[in-house]
CSV table of C-alpha atoms in Angstrom, one decimal:
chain,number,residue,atom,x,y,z
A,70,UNK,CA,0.0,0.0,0.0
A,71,UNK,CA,1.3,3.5,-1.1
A,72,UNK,CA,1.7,6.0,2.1
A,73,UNK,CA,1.9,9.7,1.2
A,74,UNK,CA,4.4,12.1,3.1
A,75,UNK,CA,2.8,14.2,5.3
A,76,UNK,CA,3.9,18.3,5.3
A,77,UNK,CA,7.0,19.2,7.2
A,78,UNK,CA,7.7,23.0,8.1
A,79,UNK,CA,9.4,24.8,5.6
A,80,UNK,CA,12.6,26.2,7.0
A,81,UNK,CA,12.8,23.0,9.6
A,82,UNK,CA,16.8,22.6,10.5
A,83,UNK,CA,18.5,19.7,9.4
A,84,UNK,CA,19.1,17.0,11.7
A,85,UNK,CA,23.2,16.4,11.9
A,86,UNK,CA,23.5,12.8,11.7
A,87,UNK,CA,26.5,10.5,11.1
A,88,UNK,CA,25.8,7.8,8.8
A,89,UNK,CA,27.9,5.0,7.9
A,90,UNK,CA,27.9,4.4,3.7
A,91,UNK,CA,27.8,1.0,1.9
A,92,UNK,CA,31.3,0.9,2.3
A,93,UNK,CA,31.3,1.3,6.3
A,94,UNK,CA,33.0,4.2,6.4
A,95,UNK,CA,30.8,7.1,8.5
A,96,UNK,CA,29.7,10.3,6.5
A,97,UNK,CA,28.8,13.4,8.5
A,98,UNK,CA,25.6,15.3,6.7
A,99,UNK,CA,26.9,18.5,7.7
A,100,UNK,CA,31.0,17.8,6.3
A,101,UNK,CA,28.8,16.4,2.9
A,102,UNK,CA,27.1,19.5,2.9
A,103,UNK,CA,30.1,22.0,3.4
A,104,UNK,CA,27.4,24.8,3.1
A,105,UNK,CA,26.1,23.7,0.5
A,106,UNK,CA,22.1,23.1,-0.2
A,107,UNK,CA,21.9,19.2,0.0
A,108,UNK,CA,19.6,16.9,-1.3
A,109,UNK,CA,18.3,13.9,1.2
A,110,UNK,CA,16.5,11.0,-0.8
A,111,UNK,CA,14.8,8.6,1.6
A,112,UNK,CA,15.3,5.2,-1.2
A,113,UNK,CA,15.9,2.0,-1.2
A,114,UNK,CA,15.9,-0.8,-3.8
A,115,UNK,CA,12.9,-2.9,-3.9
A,116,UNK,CA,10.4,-0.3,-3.6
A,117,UNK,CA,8.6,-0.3,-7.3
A,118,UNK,CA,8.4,3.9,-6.6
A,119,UNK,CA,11.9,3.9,-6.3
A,120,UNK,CA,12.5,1.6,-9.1
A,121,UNK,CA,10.4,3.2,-11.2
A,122,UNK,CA,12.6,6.3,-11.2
A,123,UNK,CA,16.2,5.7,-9.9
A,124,UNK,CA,17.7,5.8,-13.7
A,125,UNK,CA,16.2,9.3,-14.0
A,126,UNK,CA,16.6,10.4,-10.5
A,127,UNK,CA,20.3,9.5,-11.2
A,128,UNK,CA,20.9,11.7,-14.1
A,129,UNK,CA,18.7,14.7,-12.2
A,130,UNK,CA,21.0,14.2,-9.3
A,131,UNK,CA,24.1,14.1,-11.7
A,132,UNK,CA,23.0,17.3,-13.2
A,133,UNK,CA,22.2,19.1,-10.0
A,134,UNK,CA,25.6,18.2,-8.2
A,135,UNK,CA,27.4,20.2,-11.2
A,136,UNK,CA,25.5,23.0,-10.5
A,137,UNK,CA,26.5,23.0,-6.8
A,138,UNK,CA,23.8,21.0,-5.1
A,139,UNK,CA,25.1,18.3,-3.1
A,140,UNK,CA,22.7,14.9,-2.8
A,141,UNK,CA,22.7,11.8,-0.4
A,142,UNK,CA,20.7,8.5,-1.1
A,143,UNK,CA,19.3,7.3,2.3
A,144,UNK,CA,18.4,3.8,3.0
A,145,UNK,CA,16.5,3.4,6.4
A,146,UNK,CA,14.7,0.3,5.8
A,147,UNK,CA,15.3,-2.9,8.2
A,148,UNK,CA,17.1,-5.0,6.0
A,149,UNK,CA,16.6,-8.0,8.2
A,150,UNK,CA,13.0,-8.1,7.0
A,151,UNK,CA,13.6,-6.5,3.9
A,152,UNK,CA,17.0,-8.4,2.8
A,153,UNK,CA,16.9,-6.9,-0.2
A,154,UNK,CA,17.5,-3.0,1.2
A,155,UNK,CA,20.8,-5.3,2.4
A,156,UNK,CA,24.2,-3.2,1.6
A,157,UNK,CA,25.4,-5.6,-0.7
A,158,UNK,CA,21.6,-4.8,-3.1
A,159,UNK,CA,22.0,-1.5,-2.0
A,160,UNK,CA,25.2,-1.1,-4.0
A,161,UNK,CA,23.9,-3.3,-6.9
A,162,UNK,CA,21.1,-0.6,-7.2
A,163,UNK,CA,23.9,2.0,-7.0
A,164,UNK,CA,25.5,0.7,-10.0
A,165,UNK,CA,22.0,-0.1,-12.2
A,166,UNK,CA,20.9,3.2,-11.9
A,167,UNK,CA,24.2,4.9,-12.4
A,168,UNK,CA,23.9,6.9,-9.0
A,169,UNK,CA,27.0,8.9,-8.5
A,170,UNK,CA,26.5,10.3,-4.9
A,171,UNK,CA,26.8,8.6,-1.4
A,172,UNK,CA,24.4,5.7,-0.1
A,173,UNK,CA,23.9,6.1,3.6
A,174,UNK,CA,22.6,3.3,5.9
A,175,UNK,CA,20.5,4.5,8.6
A,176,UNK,CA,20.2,1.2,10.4
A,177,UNK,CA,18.7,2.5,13.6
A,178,UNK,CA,16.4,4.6,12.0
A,179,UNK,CA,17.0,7.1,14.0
A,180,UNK,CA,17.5,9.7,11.0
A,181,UNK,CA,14.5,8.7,9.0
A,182,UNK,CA,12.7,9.3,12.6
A,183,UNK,CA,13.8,12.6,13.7
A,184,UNK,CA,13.3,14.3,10.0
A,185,UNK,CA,10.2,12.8,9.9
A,186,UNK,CA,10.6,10.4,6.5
A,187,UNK,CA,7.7,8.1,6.1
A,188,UNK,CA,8.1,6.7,2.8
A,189,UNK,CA,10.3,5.7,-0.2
A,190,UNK,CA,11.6,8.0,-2.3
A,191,UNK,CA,11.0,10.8,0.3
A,192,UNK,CA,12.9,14.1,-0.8
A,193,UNK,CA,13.9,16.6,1.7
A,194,UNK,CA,16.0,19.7,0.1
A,195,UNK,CA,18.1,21.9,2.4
A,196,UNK,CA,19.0,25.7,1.5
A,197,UNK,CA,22.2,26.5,2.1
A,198,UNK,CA,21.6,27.7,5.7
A,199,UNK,CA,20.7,24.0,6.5
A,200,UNK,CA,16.8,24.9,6.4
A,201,UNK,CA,13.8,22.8,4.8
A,202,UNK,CA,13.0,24.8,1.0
A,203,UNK,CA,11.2,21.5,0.1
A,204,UNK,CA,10.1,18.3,0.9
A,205,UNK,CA,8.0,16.5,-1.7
A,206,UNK,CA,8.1,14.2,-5.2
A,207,UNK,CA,10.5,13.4,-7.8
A,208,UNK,CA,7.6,14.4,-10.1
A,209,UNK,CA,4.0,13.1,-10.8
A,210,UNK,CA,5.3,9.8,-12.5
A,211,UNK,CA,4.0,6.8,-10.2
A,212,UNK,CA,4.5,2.9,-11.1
A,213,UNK,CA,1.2,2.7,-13.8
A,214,UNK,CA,0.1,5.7,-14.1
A,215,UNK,CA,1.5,6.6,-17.4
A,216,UNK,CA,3.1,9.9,-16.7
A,217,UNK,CA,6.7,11.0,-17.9
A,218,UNK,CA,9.5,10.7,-15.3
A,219,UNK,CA,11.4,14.0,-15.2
A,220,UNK,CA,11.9,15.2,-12.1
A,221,UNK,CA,10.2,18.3,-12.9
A,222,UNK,CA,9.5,18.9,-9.4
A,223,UNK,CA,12.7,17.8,-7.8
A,224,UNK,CA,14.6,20.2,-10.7
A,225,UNK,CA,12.2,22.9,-10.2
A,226,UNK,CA,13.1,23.2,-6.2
A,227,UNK,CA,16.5,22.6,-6.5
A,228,UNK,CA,17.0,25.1,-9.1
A,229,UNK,CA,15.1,27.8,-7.1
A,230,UNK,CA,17.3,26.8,-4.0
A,231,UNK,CA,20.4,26.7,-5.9
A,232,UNK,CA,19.7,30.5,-7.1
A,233,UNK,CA,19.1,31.5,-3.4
A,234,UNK,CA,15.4,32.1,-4.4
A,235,UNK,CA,12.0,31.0,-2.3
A,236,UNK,CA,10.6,27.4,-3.6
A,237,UNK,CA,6.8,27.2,-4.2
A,238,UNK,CA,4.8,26.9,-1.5
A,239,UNK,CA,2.7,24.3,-3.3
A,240,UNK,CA,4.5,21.3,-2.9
A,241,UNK,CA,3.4,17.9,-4.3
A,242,UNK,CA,3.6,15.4,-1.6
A,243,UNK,CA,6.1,12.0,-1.7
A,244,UNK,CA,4.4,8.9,-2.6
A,245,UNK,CA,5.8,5.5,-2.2
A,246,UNK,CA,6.2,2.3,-0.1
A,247,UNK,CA,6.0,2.7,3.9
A,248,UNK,CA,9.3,2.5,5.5
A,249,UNK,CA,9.9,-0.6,6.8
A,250,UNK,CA,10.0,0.3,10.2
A,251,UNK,CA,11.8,-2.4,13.1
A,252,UNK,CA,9.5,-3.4,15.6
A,253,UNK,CA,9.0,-0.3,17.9
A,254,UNK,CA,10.2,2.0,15.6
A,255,UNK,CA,7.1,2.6,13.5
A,256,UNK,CA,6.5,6.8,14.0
A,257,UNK,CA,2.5,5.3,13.6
């Protein structure tokens, strides 16, 4: 069943975490963001929302790191339950879909908590100041539904945020599969 994000605050502070990437090796948010805006996309592989656009979201995310917008895959699912959101899938995906920017596991879940991420993808951008501009869809594409996967809406936001300007207030929500919460975990 397909769960829809709900609306954070615009301007909400990001939440410093340090995450370790497939390779082990822990990643600070804030040292990957160097003041930079930053991109946080809640993913994983076997979602069919994610699937259905991690070739395109790769070359949006390609495009928008030359322009100065840094970008962070995050993976929070329990991978016990959900072996394929494993590391070792997790960098298969990496390579299909040609992503070129960090994949963070957030194996306590205590990131996906405290920002608030309910679903996969789930796309939180960050100004350069650190602060919520937008937190919302790739685009309208959805797994059936027969719309072009652009990233319109992604672009649009990250462009705005990247020229220091205000992103629309009308923000299409995230929709995708549930995190796959641990036992005790689930925010519901």
């Amino acid at each position: 069943m397909a769960i829809e994000s709900p609306t954070t605050p615009l301007g909400s502070p990001l939440v410093e975490a340090s995450l370790p990437d497939l390779r082990g090796q822990t990643q600070r948010l804030e040292e990957l963001r160097d003041g930079a805006p930053l991109l946080v996309a809640f993913v994983c592989n076997h979602c069919p929302y994610v699937r259905h656009i991690e070739q395109q979201f790769g070359k949006v995310a390609t495009d928008l790191m030359t322009q100065g917008l840094k970008v962070v895959a995050v993976c929070s699912n329990d991978a016990e339950a959900y072996p394929d959101d494993a590391p070792e899938h997790l960098a298969e995906q990496q390579r299909r879909a040609e992503w070129s920017l960090p994949y963070l596991l957030d194996t306590d879940q205590q990131f996906a908590l405290a920002t608030g991420a309910v679903c996969t993808p789930d796309l939180f951008l960050y100004d350069a100041d650190g602060h919520l501009a937008y937190r919302g869809a790739f685009d309208g594409a959805t797994p059936k539904n027969g719309v072009e996967v652009d990233g319109s809406d992604l672009r649009q936001a990250a462009q705005a945020v990247l020229r220091g300007e205000p992103v629309p207030t009308e923000q299409r929500s995230s929709l995708g599969c549930g995190i796959k919460w641990k036992p005790g975990n689930d925010p519901s």
